[in-house]
Amino acid sequence: METLILKVDKSSEGYKKLDIAARIIKEGGLVAFPTETVYGLGGDAKNPKSCKKIYKAKGRPSDNPLIVHIAEFRQLEDIVEEVPDTARELADAFWPGPLTMILKKNKVIPKQTTGGLDTVAIRMPNDDIARELILRSECLIAAPSANVSGKPSPTIADHVYNDLSGRIDAVIDGGHAVIGLESTIIDLTSDVPTILRPGAITKEMLERVIGRVEIDSALLIEDEEQKPKAPGMKYKHYAPKADLTIVEGNASKVVVYVNSKVVANKDKGVVTGVIASDENASRYSAEVVKTIGSIEDEEAIAHNLYGILREFDETDVKEIYSESFEGDGIRGAIMNRLLKAAGHKVINADKEAITRIIFAGKNGSSRSPMASYILKSMDASKDYEILSRGILVQFPEPLNPKVEAVLASNGIEVGDFHAVELTDNDINSSTIIFTMEESHKDKIIEKLEKANEENTFVLPTYVGDELEILNPYGGGLQLYGLCFEALKETLNKLVNILNQER
Ligand code: AMP
Ligand code: MG
């Protein structure tokens, strides 16, 4: 079968093409069409044969019911046993819109449409093309999302075409689905109305209209045993081919964690991808970085999520790391889909925090060991492994005697010491490197593969000071004493920052 592409703009000329699509539906065929949530794969909801075709085209398990799309409220009354007040109130508030209601069905809707259930899911989409198609077809249109089962739902006609070309009669191309995530599903047949799938209409919005609403507990916890009440929610969903992990926590920690994975993957020849906010995208060193929108802009994030998941399938990325987009409103739905796509794999970058601090200087026998001994003498440093290193160490030099003297006069005793050269072996994902001077930082990043902008810093800059730590070399004891005081003050600030981030 050749799949017809019908490009429809919202003009009377454009709408004429809808008659072709409407006839296909009326005659028992399948047409994918845009809605404000995602693209749907439509067939005549009252025709069992059409519905069977939908399951077949998508490869959808036959116990996963379809949503019936209507264009006018009276069409709801035709297919349910009764219309409860709650349904009227919700329709008033949110239809046409991204809300699907579950009600007791009557005989008009065949069991094939509802996956054998005696309830039916109904929605009135807020997209002119979708409603116009329903009206012109003179049918109710049963439509699940127009993707191959298991893949992210389609948000543009191209996604549909890539998945279903040759398996359906036509695709209406009406541009990008505005919202980009599937509808909220609310079950009105249970004692307390229950959300079976989160979407753009949130629990709070629903409660403002009908009072108490519950959330299907199977959505809240990750538990293989608990069966979600919307059959579709139990299947693997939205999953890209690559392995996806969500990384939550302080933005800088997330960057450090992800970039350490990138470095490790490069060693193994594994290509890494990142789903990043606009704000942080440039900080990732992965081969493929996809920006999803501003952290502040949850609508953009929802809009772009599925397209990005699909784009990764066209790359050779094997591991994807995504920032977390937790929060109110549609963020709940975003995280629900992202968690499913990731198979609930979540890493907390804050817990993967820094455990090794390295001070590095030119030859590693003066300011850098001074910093490491001062920090070790501070109470708050006991959780860290603290090292000092030199960028180029030709001889295992002992500690500079003036440094040793200043430390001793401040009550800090030094045991055996000799300078050690900094190498890649010193650096892992929980290492942070501090230098006293900008030029030292640049040299380290240039010289070592594992050192980068995300784990190597100029100490005073890191704590927010403008000056570099003065170099006492060639000066007297007094100058070394001043250096000690400056370092101590800077390291106090460092300890505060590290503790805050834990
Ligand atoms: P889709 O249109 O692909 O987003 O899938 C429709 C979703 O609605 C699936 O998760 C179904 O399991 C759910 N659904 C449809 N009808 C019912 C129903 N009668 N009871 C519970 N969930 C339903
Ligand atoms: Mg679906």
Short mmCIF file of C-alpha atoms and ligand atoms in Angstrom, two decimals:
data_model
loop_
_atom_site.label_atom_id
_atom_site.label_comp_id
_atom_site.label_asym_id
_atom_site.label_seq_id
_atom_site.Cartn_x
_atom_site.Cartn_y
_atom_site.Cartn_z
CA MET A 1 0.00 0.00 0.00
CA GLU A 2 1.29 3.44 -0.85
CA THR A 3 0.81 5.97 1.94
CA LEU A 4 -0.63 9.24 0.71
CA ILE A 5 0.79 12.45 2.22
CA LEU A 6 -1.82 15.21 2.52
CA LYS A 7 -0.30 18.56 3.44
CA VAL A 8 -3.09 20.59 4.99
CA ASP A 9 -2.94 24.23 5.99
CA LYS A 10 -5.79 25.71 7.94
CA SER A 11 -7.59 27.40 5.02
CA SER A 12 -10.75 26.41 3.19
CA GLU A 13 -8.59 25.26 0.24
CA GLY A 14 -6.46 23.19 2.62
CA TYR A 15 -9.51 21.71 4.27
CA LYS A 16 -10.74 20.36 0.95
CA LYS A 17 -7.95 17.78 1.12
CA LEU A 18 -9.54 16.57 4.34
CA ASP A 19 -12.40 15.16 2.29
CA ILE A 20 -9.99 12.63 0.81
CA ALA A 21 -8.93 11.59 4.30
CA ALA A 22 -12.52 11.60 5.57
CA ARG A 23 -13.57 9.22 2.80
CA ILE A 24 -10.72 6.83 3.61
CA ILE A 25 -11.86 6.67 7.25
CA LYS A 26 -15.50 6.20 6.28
CA GLU A 27 -14.52 3.32 4.01
CA GLY A 28 -12.65 1.53 6.78
CA GLY A 29 -9.11 2.76 6.04
CA LEU A 30 -6.50 4.38 8.27
CA VAL A 31 -5.38 8.02 8.32
CA ALA A 32 -2.79 9.56 10.64
CA PHE A 33 -3.70 13.12 11.62
CA PRO A 34 -2.32 15.93 13.78
CA THR A 35 -3.75 16.81 17.17
CA GLU A 36 -2.45 19.33 19.71
CA THR A 37 -0.93 16.49 21.80
CA VAL A 38 0.71 14.11 19.29
CA TYR A 39 -0.21 12.63 15.89
CA GLY A 40 -2.98 10.02 16.07
CA LEU A 41 -3.58 6.99 13.86
CA GLY A 42 -7.29 7.16 13.08
CA GLY A 43 -9.92 4.68 11.97
CA ASP A 44 -13.71 4.44 12.31
CA ALA A 45 -14.28 3.78 16.03
CA LYS A 46 -17.52 1.88 15.41
CA ASN A 47 -15.96 -0.43 12.83
CA PRO A 48 -14.19 -3.43 14.42
CA LYS A 49 -12.26 -4.07 11.21
CA SER A 50 -10.80 -0.55 11.21
CA CYS A 51 -9.72 -0.97 14.80
CA LYS A 52 -8.07 -4.31 14.08
CA LYS A 53 -6.11 -2.61 11.30
CA ILE A 54 -4.88 0.03 13.75
CA TYR A 55 -3.48 -2.61 16.10
CA LYS A 56 -1.84 -4.40 13.20
CA ALA A 57 -0.27 -1.28 11.64
CA LYS A 58 1.25 -0.22 14.97
CA GLY A 59 2.18 -3.69 16.19
CA ARG A 60 0.15 -2.77 19.27
CA PRO A 61 -0.85 -5.44 21.81
CA SER A 62 -4.59 -6.06 21.38
CA ASP A 63 -5.35 -5.46 25.10
CA ASN A 64 -4.25 -1.84 24.82
CA PRO A 65 -7.42 0.17 24.12
CA LEU A 66 -7.74 3.09 21.72
CA ILE A 67 -8.94 6.62 22.49
CA VAL A 68 -12.15 7.65 20.70
CA HIS A 69 -11.93 11.19 19.31
CA ILE A 70 -15.05 13.31 19.02
CA ALA A 71 -15.70 16.80 17.64
CA GLU A 72 -18.89 17.74 19.49
CA PHE A 73 -20.12 17.02 23.01
CA ARG A 74 -23.31 15.29 21.80
CA GLN A 75 -21.12 12.56 20.26
CA LEU A 76 -20.09 11.62 23.78
CA GLU A 77 -23.70 11.02 24.78
CA ASP A 78 -24.08 8.58 21.89
CA ILE A 79 -21.43 6.13 23.08
CA VAL A 80 -21.53 5.99 26.90
CA GLU A 81 -24.03 4.48 29.33
CA GLU A 82 -24.42 7.78 31.13
CA VAL A 83 -22.68 11.11 31.34
CA PRO A 84 -21.83 11.88 34.98
CA ASP A 85 -21.79 15.52 36.16
CA THR A 86 -18.04 15.34 36.59
CA ALA A 87 -17.67 14.59 32.87
CA ARG A 88 -19.84 17.59 31.95
CA GLU A 89 -17.85 19.87 34.24
CA LEU A 90 -14.51 18.65 32.93
CA ALA A 91 -15.66 18.94 29.32
CA ASP A 92 -16.80 22.50 30.03
CA ALA A 93 -13.43 23.37 31.50
CA PHE A 94 -10.99 21.49 29.26
CA TRP A 95 -12.62 20.43 25.96
CA PRO A 96 -11.57 20.77 23.29
CA GLY A 97 -8.18 20.01 24.83
CA PRO A 98 -5.60 17.49 26.06
CA LEU A 99 -7.87 15.60 28.46
CA THR A 100 -9.11 12.04 27.90
CA MET A 101 -12.00 10.76 30.06
CA ILE A 102 -12.74 7.11 30.78
CA LEU A 103 -16.48 6.33 31.03
CA LYS A 104 -18.71 3.23 30.88
CA LYS A 105 -19.29 2.45 27.20
CA ASN A 106 -22.57 1.38 25.57
CA LYS A 107 -23.03 -1.14 22.75
CA VAL A 108 -22.26 1.36 19.99
CA ILE A 109 -18.54 1.02 20.63
CA PRO A 110 -17.23 -2.48 19.82
CA LYS A 111 -14.90 -4.35 22.18
CA GLN A 112 -12.14 -4.24 19.56
CA THR A 113 -11.90 -0.50 20.13
CA THR A 114 -11.58 -0.80 23.90
CA GLY A 115 -9.26 -3.78 24.07
CA GLY A 116 -12.06 -5.89 25.53
CA LEU A 117 -12.91 -3.42 28.35
CA ASP A 118 -16.45 -2.24 29.08
CA THR A 119 -15.16 1.31 29.49
CA VAL A 120 -14.16 3.71 26.74
CA ALA A 121 -11.61 6.55 26.58
CA ILE A 122 -12.88 9.74 24.90
CA ARG A 123 -11.25 13.01 23.94
CA MET A 124 -12.20 16.12 21.99
CA PRO A 125 -8.95 17.40 20.45
CA ASN A 126 -8.21 21.11 20.29
CA ASP A 127 -6.87 21.04 16.76
CA ASP A 128 -9.03 22.36 13.95
CA ILE A 129 -7.74 19.81 11.44
CA ALA A 130 -8.52 16.93 13.79
CA ARG A 131 -12.07 18.10 14.57
CA GLU A 132 -12.76 18.99 10.94
CA LEU A 133 -11.65 15.49 9.91
CA ILE A 134 -13.99 13.90 12.47
CA LEU A 135 -16.94 15.98 11.25
CA ARG A 136 -16.25 15.38 7.56
CA SER A 137 -15.81 11.61 8.05
CA GLU A 138 -19.17 11.44 9.85
CA CYS A 139 -17.46 8.91 12.14
CA LEU A 140 -16.02 8.90 15.62
CA ILE A 141 -12.32 8.36 15.16
CA ALA A 142 -10.49 5.78 17.26
CA ALA A 143 -6.88 6.83 17.40
CA PRO A 144 -3.88 5.80 19.43
CA SER A 145 -0.63 7.64 18.84
CA ALA A 146 0.59 7.13 15.26
CA ASN A 147 3.91 5.46 16.09
CA VAL A 148 5.13 1.88 15.92
CA SER A 149 4.40 0.39 19.34
CA GLY A 150 7.19 1.11 21.83
CA LYS A 151 8.61 4.15 20.01
CA PRO A 152 8.17 7.76 21.12
CA SER A 153 4.87 9.24 19.95
CA PRO A 154 5.11 11.25 16.71
CA THR A 155 5.03 15.04 16.94
CA ILE A 156 5.52 15.74 13.21
CA ALA A 157 4.20 14.00 10.09
CA ASP A 158 7.71 12.81 9.21
CA HIS A 159 7.83 10.70 12.39
CA VAL A 160 4.58 9.02 11.32
CA TYR A 161 5.82 8.47 7.79
CA ASN A 162 9.09 6.94 9.01
CA ASP A 163 7.20 4.52 11.25
CA LEU A 164 4.12 3.61 9.23
CA SER A 165 4.69 4.34 5.55
CA GLY A 166 3.29 1.45 3.51
CA ARG A 167 1.11 0.31 6.40
CA ILE A 168 -1.55 3.04 6.42
CA ASP A 169 -3.59 4.82 3.75
CA ALA A 170 -2.66 8.43 4.42
CA VAL A 171 -0.91 10.94 6.67
CA ILE A 172 -2.19 14.47 7.10
CA ASP A 173 0.75 16.83 7.55
CA GLY A 174 -0.44 19.72 9.70
CA GLY A 175 2.88 20.83 11.18
CA HIS A 176 4.28 20.26 14.67
CA ALA A 177 1.92 19.06 17.42
CA VAL A 178 1.75 22.09 19.71
CA ILE A 179 2.04 20.33 23.07
CA GLY A 180 4.12 17.32 22.12
CA LEU A 181 3.03 14.95 24.93
CA GLU A 182 -0.03 12.67 25.05
CA SER A 183 -3.25 13.73 26.81
CA THR A 184 -3.93 13.44 30.51
CA ILE A 185 -6.17 10.39 31.08
CA ILE A 186 -8.70 10.53 33.92
CA ASP A 187 -10.84 7.55 34.91
CA LEU A 188 -14.33 8.71 35.92
CA THR A 189 -15.63 5.18 36.57
CA SER A 190 -13.78 4.72 39.88
CA ASP A 191 -15.09 6.04 43.24
CA VAL A 192 -12.61 8.86 43.24
CA PRO A 193 -11.66 10.17 39.77
CA THR A 194 -8.17 8.86 39.06
CA ILE A 195 -5.40 10.06 36.76
CA LEU A 196 -4.11 7.10 34.77
CA ARG A 197 -1.63 9.09 32.69
CA PRO A 198 -0.25 12.57 33.50
CA GLY A 199 -0.36 15.22 30.78
CA ALA A 200 -0.73 18.95 30.22
CA ILE A 201 -3.91 19.07 32.36
CA THR A 202 -2.55 18.54 35.86
CA LYS A 203 -4.08 17.09 39.02
CA GLU A 204 -4.38 20.59 40.49
CA MET A 205 -6.22 21.87 37.41
CA LEU A 206 -8.65 18.95 37.56
CA GLU A 207 -9.22 19.34 41.31
CA ARG A 208 -10.15 22.99 40.87
CA VAL A 209 -13.08 21.81 38.76
CA ILE A 210 -14.29 18.53 40.33
CA GLY A 211 -12.65 18.33 43.77
CA ARG A 212 -10.58 15.38 44.92
CA VAL A 213 -8.63 13.49 42.27
CA GLU A 214 -6.22 10.61 42.84
CA ILE A 215 -3.22 9.45 40.84
CA ASP A 216 -2.99 5.78 39.84
CA SER A 217 -0.46 4.55 42.40
CA ALA A 218 1.25 2.39 39.79
CA LEU A 219 2.45 5.60 38.13
CA LEU A 220 4.18 6.89 41.22
CA ILE A 221 6.40 3.99 42.10
CA GLU A 222 8.57 1.77 40.04
CA ASP A 223 7.18 -1.68 40.73
CA GLU A 224 6.94 -4.52 38.25
CA GLU A 225 4.15 -6.15 40.28
CA GLN A 226 1.76 -3.21 40.27
CA LYS A 227 -0.29 -3.08 37.11
CA PRO A 228 -1.18 0.40 35.86
CA LYS A 229 -4.92 0.84 35.23
CA ALA A 230 -4.36 2.27 31.74
CA PRO A 231 -3.20 -0.89 29.97
CA GLY A 232 -0.92 1.14 27.71
CA MET A 233 1.15 2.45 30.60
CA LYS A 234 2.53 -1.00 31.40
CA TYR A 235 4.35 -1.38 28.11
CA LYS A 236 7.85 -0.22 27.36
CA HIS A 237 7.43 3.18 25.79
CA TYR A 238 9.09 6.17 24.26
CA ALA A 239 12.40 4.37 24.30
CA PRO A 240 15.25 5.42 22.03
CA LYS A 241 17.58 2.65 20.79
CA ALA A 242 20.46 3.94 22.91
CA ASP A 243 20.65 3.41 26.65
CA LEU A 244 19.15 6.46 28.41
CA THR A 245 20.02 7.65 31.93
CA ILE A 246 18.62 10.70 33.73
CA VAL A 247 21.17 12.67 35.76
CA GLU A 248 19.67 14.88 38.46
CA GLY A 249 21.28 17.31 40.91
CA ASN A 250 23.19 20.57 40.97
CA ALA A 251 23.81 21.67 37.37
CA SER A 252 27.60 21.84 37.69
CA LYS A 253 27.71 18.39 39.28
CA VAL A 254 25.56 17.02 36.49
CA VAL A 255 28.00 18.46 33.93
CA VAL A 256 31.02 17.01 35.76
CA TYR A 257 29.35 13.61 36.06
CA VAL A 258 28.23 13.44 32.44
CA ASN A 259 31.56 14.68 31.09
CA SER A 260 33.38 12.05 33.12
CA LYS A 261 31.17 9.42 31.44
CA VAL A 262 31.99 10.95 28.06
CA VAL A 263 35.72 10.61 28.76
CA ALA A 264 35.32 7.02 29.96
CA ASN A 265 33.15 6.13 26.94
CA LYS A 266 35.69 7.63 24.52
CA ASP A 267 38.27 5.21 25.93
CA LYS A 268 35.88 2.35 25.12
CA GLY A 269 34.96 3.72 21.69
CA VAL A 270 31.37 4.35 22.82
CA VAL A 271 29.65 7.47 21.43
CA THR A 272 27.80 9.53 24.05
CA GLY A 273 24.81 11.85 23.66
CA VAL A 274 23.31 14.43 26.00
CA ILE A 275 19.82 15.94 26.30
CA ALA A 276 20.64 19.37 27.66
CA SER A 277 18.93 22.59 28.62
CA ASP A 278 19.86 25.66 26.55
CA GLU A 279 21.61 27.07 29.61
CA ASN A 280 24.02 24.16 30.07
CA ALA A 281 24.38 22.68 26.59
CA SER A 282 27.76 24.27 25.83
CA ARG A 283 29.29 22.77 28.97
CA TYR A 284 29.01 19.16 27.79
CA SER A 285 31.86 17.49 25.97
CA ALA A 286 29.75 14.68 24.42
CA GLU A 287 29.92 13.95 20.69
CA VAL A 288 26.19 14.69 20.29
CA VAL A 289 24.45 17.31 22.42
CA LYS A 290 20.75 18.04 21.75
CA THR A 291 19.26 21.16 23.31
CA ILE A 292 15.67 20.74 24.45
CA GLY A 293 14.87 24.34 25.48
CA SER A 294 15.42 26.67 28.39
CA ILE A 295 15.24 25.19 31.92
CA GLU A 296 12.54 27.80 32.55
CA ASP A 297 10.44 26.83 29.53
CA GLU A 298 8.58 23.61 30.32
CA GLU A 299 6.41 23.97 27.24
CA ALA A 300 9.44 23.93 24.96
CA ILE A 301 10.79 20.88 26.79
CA ALA A 302 7.50 18.98 26.31
CA HIS A 303 7.31 20.13 22.69
CA ASN A 304 10.82 18.93 21.81
CA LEU A 305 11.22 15.75 23.89
CA TYR A 306 9.92 13.08 21.49
CA GLY A 307 11.57 14.61 18.43
CA ILE A 308 14.92 14.55 20.23
CA LEU A 309 14.50 10.95 21.38
CA ARG A 310 13.83 10.00 17.77
CA GLU A 311 16.76 12.04 16.42
CA PHE A 312 19.12 10.00 18.58
CA ASP A 313 18.01 6.88 16.72
CA GLU A 314 19.58 8.38 13.61
CA THR A 315 23.00 8.80 15.25
CA ASP A 316 25.53 6.20 16.41
CA VAL A 317 25.12 7.32 20.02
CA LYS A 318 25.04 4.31 22.36
CA GLU A 319 24.59 6.05 25.72
CA ILE A 320 22.38 9.09 26.31
CA TYR A 321 22.43 11.21 29.46
CA SER A 322 19.56 13.60 30.07
CA GLU A 323 19.25 16.44 32.52
CA SER A 324 16.26 16.10 34.85
CA PHE A 325 13.30 18.49 34.39
CA GLU A 326 11.43 17.89 37.64
CA GLY A 327 8.77 20.38 38.77
CA ASP A 328 5.13 21.42 38.66
CA GLY A 329 2.62 21.52 35.82
CA ILE A 330 3.50 19.72 32.64
CA ARG A 331 6.93 18.87 34.10
CA GLY A 332 5.20 15.96 35.87
CA ALA A 333 4.19 14.55 32.49
CA ILE A 334 7.64 15.25 31.01
CA MET A 335 9.34 13.31 33.82
CA ASN A 336 6.78 10.48 33.58
CA ARG A 337 7.69 9.97 29.89
CA LEU A 338 11.42 10.53 30.41
CA LEU A 339 11.53 8.04 33.30
CA LYS A 340 9.76 5.46 31.17
CA ALA A 341 12.11 6.09 28.27
CA ALA A 342 15.03 5.61 30.67
CA GLY A 343 13.57 2.47 32.24
CA HIS A 344 13.72 4.45 35.53
CA LYS A 345 17.52 4.73 35.46
CA VAL A 346 18.33 7.87 37.48
CA ILE A 347 21.71 8.98 38.84
CA ASN A 348 22.00 11.67 41.48
CA ALA A 349 25.12 13.64 40.55
CA ASP A 350 25.26 15.28 43.98
CA LYS A 351 25.89 11.89 45.52
CA GLU A 352 28.60 11.20 42.96
CA ALA A 353 30.34 14.22 44.44
CA ILE A 354 34.00 15.17 44.57
CA THR A 355 36.07 12.88 46.75
CA ARG A 356 39.60 13.68 45.55
CA ILE A 357 41.09 17.17 45.54
CA ILE A 358 44.41 17.74 43.78
CA PHE A 359 46.45 20.93 44.08
CA ALA A 360 48.78 21.27 41.14
CA GLY A 361 51.63 23.69 40.51
CA LYS A 362 54.62 24.03 38.24
CA ASN A 363 56.93 21.61 40.01
CA GLY A 364 54.74 20.54 42.91
CA SER A 365 57.07 21.37 45.79
CA SER A 366 55.95 24.80 46.99
CA ARG A 367 52.47 26.38 46.85
CA SER A 368 50.56 23.24 45.89
CA PRO A 369 51.82 21.13 48.84
CA MET A 370 51.33 24.19 51.08
CA ALA A 371 47.65 24.25 49.99
CA SER A 372 47.24 20.51 50.47
CA TYR A 373 48.73 20.59 54.02
CA ILE A 374 46.60 23.58 55.03
CA LEU A 375 43.42 21.94 53.71
CA LYS A 376 44.26 18.64 55.42
CA SER A 377 44.61 20.52 58.72
CA MET A 378 41.04 21.80 58.43
CA ASP A 379 38.30 19.79 60.15
CA ALA A 380 35.87 19.93 57.27
CA SER A 381 38.30 18.24 54.90
CA LYS A 382 38.25 14.75 56.39
CA ASP A 383 35.91 13.39 53.68
CA TYR A 384 38.38 14.15 50.92
CA GLU A 385 41.52 12.57 49.64
CA ILE A 386 43.87 15.53 49.22
CA LEU A 387 46.93 15.36 46.98
CA SER A 388 49.53 17.74 45.63
CA ARG A 389 51.15 17.34 42.25
CA GLY A 390 53.53 19.09 39.86
CA ILE A 391 52.93 19.65 36.17
CA LEU A 392 56.50 18.68 35.32
CA VAL A 393 58.53 16.82 37.98
CA GLN A 394 61.96 15.72 36.80
CA PHE A 395 63.32 14.90 40.27
CA PRO A 396 61.31 13.89 43.33
CA GLU A 397 62.24 17.17 45.03
CA PRO A 398 61.64 17.56 48.77
CA LEU A 399 59.33 20.23 50.13
CA ASN A 400 60.57 23.81 49.77
CA PRO A 401 62.25 24.49 53.18
CA LYS A 402 60.55 27.89 53.57
CA VAL A 403 57.13 26.28 53.02
CA GLU A 404 58.04 23.68 55.63
CA ALA A 405 59.10 26.41 58.06
CA VAL A 406 55.93 28.48 57.61
CA LEU A 407 53.75 25.40 57.99
CA ALA A 408 55.66 24.38 61.17
CA SER A 409 55.28 27.85 62.69
CA ASN A 410 51.52 27.49 62.16
CA GLY A 411 51.47 24.14 63.91
CA ILE A 412 51.28 21.99 60.78
CA GLU A 413 53.82 19.19 60.79
CA VAL A 414 54.95 17.68 57.52
CA GLY A 415 56.06 14.06 57.28
CA ASP A 416 57.85 12.49 54.36
CA PHE A 417 57.38 14.51 51.23
CA HIS A 418 58.61 14.46 47.68
CA ALA A 419 57.09 16.06 44.57
CA VAL A 420 55.04 13.81 42.27
CA GLU A 421 54.04 14.54 38.67
CA LEU A 422 50.34 14.84 37.81
CA THR A 423 49.18 12.14 35.38
CA ASP A 424 45.87 10.91 33.96
CA ASN A 425 45.97 8.10 36.51
CA ASP A 426 45.33 10.65 39.26
CA ILE A 427 42.06 11.78 37.69
CA ASN A 428 38.70 10.04 37.91
CA SER A 429 35.07 11.18 37.76
CA SER A 430 35.17 12.41 41.37
CA THR A 431 38.40 14.39 41.06
CA ILE A 432 38.75 18.16 41.06
CA ILE A 433 42.06 19.87 40.27
CA PHE A 434 43.05 23.33 41.49
CA THR A 435 45.93 25.46 40.29
CA MET A 436 47.21 28.75 41.67
CA GLU A 437 47.55 30.39 38.27
CA GLU A 438 45.61 30.49 35.02
CA SER A 439 48.60 29.41 32.92
CA HIS A 440 48.99 26.25 35.04
CA LYS A 441 45.39 25.32 34.45
CA ASP A 442 45.79 25.78 30.70
CA LYS A 443 48.95 23.64 30.67
CA ILE A 444 47.26 20.81 32.55
CA ILE A 445 44.24 20.74 30.25
CA GLU A 446 46.53 20.78 27.24
CA LYS A 447 48.79 18.03 28.57
CA LEU A 448 46.38 15.55 30.14
CA GLU A 449 43.52 13.81 28.39
CA LYS A 450 41.33 13.52 31.45
CA ALA A 451 41.75 17.12 32.60
CA ASN A 452 39.18 19.52 31.19
CA GLU A 453 37.30 22.75 31.88
CA GLU A 454 34.86 20.84 34.06
CA ASN A 455 37.34 19.36 36.51
CA THR A 456 40.30 21.75 36.43
CA PHE A 457 40.05 25.22 37.95
CA VAL A 458 42.11 28.16 39.13
CA LEU A 459 41.58 28.03 42.91
CA PRO A 460 40.91 31.73 43.58
CA THR A 461 38.57 31.97 40.57
CA TYR A 462 36.65 28.91 41.77
CA VAL A 463 35.94 30.53 45.13
CA GLY A 464 35.10 33.88 43.56
CA ASP A 465 38.35 35.80 44.23
CA GLU A 466 39.84 37.99 41.57
CA LEU A 467 43.55 37.74 42.39
CA GLU A 468 45.81 34.75 41.80
CA ILE A 469 47.71 33.32 44.78
CA LEU A 470 51.01 35.24 44.89
CA ASN A 471 54.13 33.32 44.00
CA PRO A 472 56.62 33.69 46.91
CA TYR A 473 59.48 32.07 44.99
CA GLY A 474 62.77 33.94 45.59
CA GLY A 475 61.26 35.94 48.46
CA GLY A 476 61.95 35.70 52.16
CA LEU A 477 60.10 33.81 54.90
CA GLN A 478 57.77 36.79 55.35
CA LEU A 479 56.53 36.48 51.76
CA TYR A 480 55.91 32.76 52.28
CA GLY A 481 53.98 33.72 55.41
CA LEU A 482 51.75 36.08 53.37
CA CYS A 483 51.20 33.32 50.83
CA PHE A 484 50.16 31.02 53.69
CA GLU A 485 47.60 33.53 54.95
CA ALA A 486 46.17 34.10 51.47
CA LEU A 487 45.87 30.38 50.84
CA LYS A 488 44.23 29.79 54.19
CA GLU A 489 41.57 32.39 53.49
CA THR A 490 40.90 31.00 50.01
CA LEU A 491 40.74 27.41 51.28
CA ASN A 492 38.21 28.41 53.94
CA LYS A 493 35.98 29.64 51.14
CA LEU A 494 36.59 26.42 49.22
CA VAL A 495 35.55 24.29 52.20
CA ASN A 496 32.33 26.27 52.46
CA ILE A 497 31.55 25.72 48.80
CA LEU A 498 32.31 22.01 48.89
CA ASN A 499 30.17 21.49 51.97
CA GLN A 500 27.29 23.41 50.45
CA GLU A 501 27.31 21.23 47.38
CA ARG A 502 27.24 17.96 49.29
P1 AMP B 1 -2.36 6.32 22.99
O1 AMP B 1 -3.56 6.84 22.25
O2 AMP B 1 -1.38 5.61 22.13
O3 AMP B 1 -1.77 7.42 23.77
O4 AMP B 1 -2.89 5.23 23.99
C1 AMP B 1 -4.11 5.36 24.65
C2 AMP B 1 -3.90 5.20 26.12
O5 AMP B 1 -5.19 5.25 26.75
C3 AMP B 1 -3.27 3.88 26.49
O6 AMP B 1 -2.36 4.06 27.54
C4 AMP B 1 -4.49 3.08 26.94
O7 AMP B 1 -4.13 2.06 27.80
C5 AMP B 1 -5.37 4.14 27.59
N1 AMP B 1 -6.78 3.76 27.57
C6 AMP B 1 -7.60 3.76 26.50
N2 AMP B 1 -8.82 3.30 26.84
C7 AMP B 1 -8.80 2.99 28.14
C8 AMP B 1 -9.74 2.46 29.07
N3 AMP B 1 -10.96 2.15 28.69
N4 AMP B 1 -9.33 2.27 30.33
C9 AMP B 1 -8.09 2.60 30.71
N5 AMP B 1 -7.15 3.09 29.88
C10 AMP B 1 -7.49 3.28 28.61
MG MG B 2 0.78 5.63 22.29
#
